[in-house]
Amino acid sequence: MSEKARDGGRAATCSSPPGLAWVRFLRNYGPIPTNGNLFDEHVSKALSRAKVQPVNLPTPWLGEMESHFRDGRPGSILVAGTAGDGKTYHLRRLWSGLGGASSKWASSASVKDLIVGQRRIVFVKDLSELSGEEGDEVLDGLERSVAGDDGASYVVATNHGQILDRLRRRGERLHRVSPLRDPIRTAFLDPGVSHPRLRIFDLSRAAKRSSMDDVLTAVADHPEWARCAGCPLDTGGKRCPISENRSRVNGSVGGGLFRRRLGDLVELSRLNGAHLPVRDLLALAANVLLGHPDAKEGLMTCSDIDRIQQNGTEDRASLYRNVFGANLLKRRALARPVFRTLSLFGVGEETANGLDGLLVYGSDDICLKETFARLVTADCLYGASPGYLAAQRRYLEGEEGARDEEGARDDGGEESFLDRLADQRRRLFFSLPADPGSPYQHWGLTSFVYAGDYMSLTDATETKKAVDDGARSRIVCGLNRVMTGLLIENADRVFVAGSGGSANARVGTLCDTEIPARKTQGVGVSIRFDKTTQRPCIDVVVAKGTSPVLLDLTPIRFEFLCRVANGALPGSFSNECLEDLFAFKVRLLRQVEAARRLSVEDAEEEAQEDSGALDLSFIDINDNDGHGALRRMTVRVPV
Amino acid sequence: MREPISDLKEEDSFAVDEHIWGHRLYDEQLPHLIFLEFLGVLESNKGSPLVEGANGRANYRPRRQMRLRNLLFNNPFIEQYRSKSMADGEKWEKWEEAFRPGAVKVGDGDLAHLRTAFASFADFAKALDVMRMSAFEANSNKRWSSKFVFPFGPDALYEDIRVDSKGNISNDRRFFARTGEVLYLMLCRSANAATLGPQLVSRLFDPAAPLNRLARALQGDPQHADKSRDTGFLPHRHLPRFDRLCDDWLAILSRTMSATDAVEHLVTSVGLNLLLYFLEQGKAAAHDTDPVEFVCEIISKERSKVRVLSGDSWQTNQAISLRAIRSSIESVRALPEWETARGSADAAAACADVMRGMFQWPPEEMATDLSPEDLVTELIDAAESRHAQHFGRIHAAWSRAIGLSSRRSSRRTRYAPNDRLLKTLVVTVVEGRMEFGEFLREIHRRYGIVVGEAEGARLVRENLVDQEALNDNAARLEARLLSLGLLRRLSDSCSFVENPFYRDGDAT
């Protein structure tokens, strides 16, 4: 093939890996600095340059949008979401689905008309692009359409804040509140009620458990990967890190464990209220496959592979690190919502002593040798790679600089052992087998130690099965500790303790009432699934005849209650959760007050004698087992 | 000329501040004490609440509850006998022996009700613990007769008094200096008084509330002040600020919280609205038409332009009342009577008469050899120096008490609202939920609070601060509200402030 020197020969064989165009195209989805707003156009241009098939994600709502017009339903459509939710993508697909010409779509006009049968449909790609006047015209038309005018129907894509802001300014100008404001606001905050003439698709709410999975499938199982078959970079003892990452993602190596656990992280974030738009999930998927700190902008292309293999730094392409953006500069990683959200789990920083002991001493300690071999050495590429083992040896032998966090970043660019340790913890999070009996649990590597229990709880409540006793008792115990400020152990009942005065007093032994930990005759605590929030909730009824008080149980609040039940001080984990629980307590006390008034009224109705006896209950703690019980004190009050 | 004000303290031999703000506002009467004094007036009038008399005052006879307060705050003898191994009856005897000598006006032989009420001495001690825990400033070194329990109900209310070494009781108006009475008149004159009055009575004066009954058990029959008296005086027939206060209270009472929990917010609301009243009337007296503003810094680690401005804002407001005094006295010169007096034969005496009619000064006995100009200057001096003692401290004391001002991380005092104040603002202002921008606008409209760049537009125009600094300030408020569980983010540019205690529909 080539008369050149060996280097040249090598270069010639690697000069055009077969997957080059596809990988270069995929890189565009990754977290590289681009103009976010024109993302869809940017990708379309890259698509036509690379001549590859696009990445297609399922769009379940597209069908509904199309049928709205095909079935001739009246009124307009509003497509809302944050940047990256896919608003423009949906509108483009809808446009072509209804017969619009793609050339007309690509034109620069921000407001486009489409005639479908007898109907005139006005498409607004992005409300924020319009000037004040143009925006006003659109809102005017939208109001008319919603009021019953079928002259034109509208399809408008907008950010949440944009449309509410424009409606408010319009309202100020016209001195009347727009009829659009309330239905839109309600749809954003409490979905479920729909307006007959205004169909609102909030793409921020479209995310489900399967969203991350769909994205990973669309990217890792894309047909274009077939081009990589037979690539010289991946044969004959050489392993291409991109290919390795891909096989771990699509399950050919390691089963589906990686996907499941990544899906868990994204789902928990969503339940905590952190919505990750589709564009961010795509960026994450691309970063997982292509991330490497030595590549340009942190993302590999095929031309980087050779160099990486020469330098022996394949282990730094570990997908387990890439999930958290460890291949990017810290500042750039944290600027992206997806990495910021995932970093809240602290994977890599959090650990349990047992696991660190295994990672550091495992290769030498007789008791740990077998486990070490099974969990670490078995993964020779990203686990006990030569680089790792060498760093471990240096660390244990106490070499200069091996213990610094900055590490000996010398000629080889060697990472310090402590950084590698963080990487191993991340790998273990995704690869520790699910074994309830094992001392090594993967959730222990995160700041959401009880996340596994939370997900079981969600499943149980959603399918109306019994809630696990352990979880229930931790919730009840946590509630007791926060409400009374005492370190009591009770899981059998909840003490609703007022603090007798200042609402912010954290300790109160005077108890207004106690209620059972399970609902009996309608009174007590129950843990059930709330359809509006799609999460479990704690439902408390303090007395017969009062309204239930609900506490939405997000993962972080569940974690908070469990930690408090296990001895953490309420103020130390999360102030926000503590405040939420105080507010819950205040609402409970209101019901207690209402119940007392009801019972006074009842007593009056039945013309009972006022016995003049006042019963006060104090919480006494049994020093032996930490259980609290009510000690009643009766006071005779002159009538 | 002007209605003379009776009941001025000895050393206050003139009335200047009173005609601007009423008789009287007082720095040492902090918002919770204002509220307690107000409750005393209300309780005495609970048959027809918030209705003033024909003379523009209200009349009331407050409780004194001497037994209750002696037992709680003039009784360090409980611990001694509590844990001793004696028979119960003996504990009671020994304790009463120790308690009686120092007790004031508890009435002879009137402690028998305690033994009937409580099954044992230990129960009695426990009851005292519970009541003491709820006290305001329980650990301060204030005199015992100025310590107050939480207003659980009518039996827990009493007025502030002074007890001298011989055990005589007098009303020295030290902590109940009539500001609560002025508050009562303000609410009487608000548009929705007829709605607020009955609600306050039913929510706050429930005799069946458990801890109120406990207070009754300790006190026995109520003890009232010897005579009833008229309240102080409020010069303004009606002001928008009165309506604001009334509506804020109605909003707080409608929330899903018990009366006990609502009290904290009612007190903060009183402090904020009265502070604004003080500053607004001060500006009015000085003919300053700009609205009152509080430029607030949401506390951050770095020093920013907003911190400097919030300190300046505090200083500006601090200076308002002094200007008002001056202006008010100098306004006498514009009166036609003054002109006539100056032109008259005995100008000095005639002018002195005019002054007397306006300010109850100079006193008749004083030598009238002062020229008219000297009269004015002399009164200004006296008024300014008296002002510095109490009225001049109101702004500093009240703004600190409600959590609006702070000296954290800074040498100067500035406006930096704390979590408690923010909570009260949300509870009062937000009906259900409100966009964050709307919330900022509303707290500016109602209370003059400036946090973000829309409300601080004037500051930006005058090049005192740039938009970005104010935007950062608003973003910090967002983060703060989020950590208090009062905010929900929809997306980067869109968040909603949520009131967790808002109730849709009818009250239970």
Short mmCIF file of C-alpha atoms in Angstrom, two decimals, chain B residues 32-33 36-37 69 72-73 131-132 134-138 142-151 156-161 175-176:
data_model
loop_
_atom_site.label_atom_id
_atom_site.label_comp_id
_atom_site.label_asym_id
_atom_site.label_seq_id
_atom_site.Cartn_x
_atom_site.Cartn_y
_atom_site.Cartn_z
CA HIS B 32 -45.13 42.26 69.37
CA LEU B 33 -45.81 44.66 72.24
CA LEU B 36 -50.43 42.81 72.70
CA GLU B 37 -51.57 46.29 73.69
CA ARG B 69 -47.93 36.92 85.90
CA LEU B 72 -44.93 32.89 85.89
CA PHE B 73 -42.38 35.65 86.16
CA MET B 131 -46.54 28.72 79.84
CA ARG B 132 -43.07 30.11 80.39
CA SER B 134 -44.15 30.49 75.18
CA ALA B 135 -43.20 33.81 76.68
CA PHE B 136 -41.78 36.60 74.61
CA GLU B 137 -38.31 37.54 75.79
CA ALA B 138 -38.50 35.18 78.74
CA LYS B 142 -36.69 43.21 81.68
CA ARG B 143 -38.69 43.77 84.81
CA TRP B 144 -40.99 40.87 85.56
CA SER B 145 -44.07 43.00 85.20
CA SER B 146 -43.16 43.60 81.56
CA LYS B 147 -42.88 39.98 80.55
CA PHE B 148 -45.68 38.57 78.47
CA VAL B 149 -46.97 35.16 77.59
CA PHE B 150 -48.14 34.23 74.14
CA PRO B 151 -51.68 35.52 73.54
CA ALA B 156 -53.55 35.29 78.74
CA LEU B 157 -53.80 39.04 78.06
CA TYR B 158 -52.69 41.74 80.44
CA GLU B 159 -51.26 45.21 80.30
CA ASP B 160 -47.74 46.38 80.98
CA ILE B 161 -47.27 47.90 84.43
CA PHE B 175 -43.71 49.29 76.94
CA PHE B 176 -47.38 49.82 76.35
#
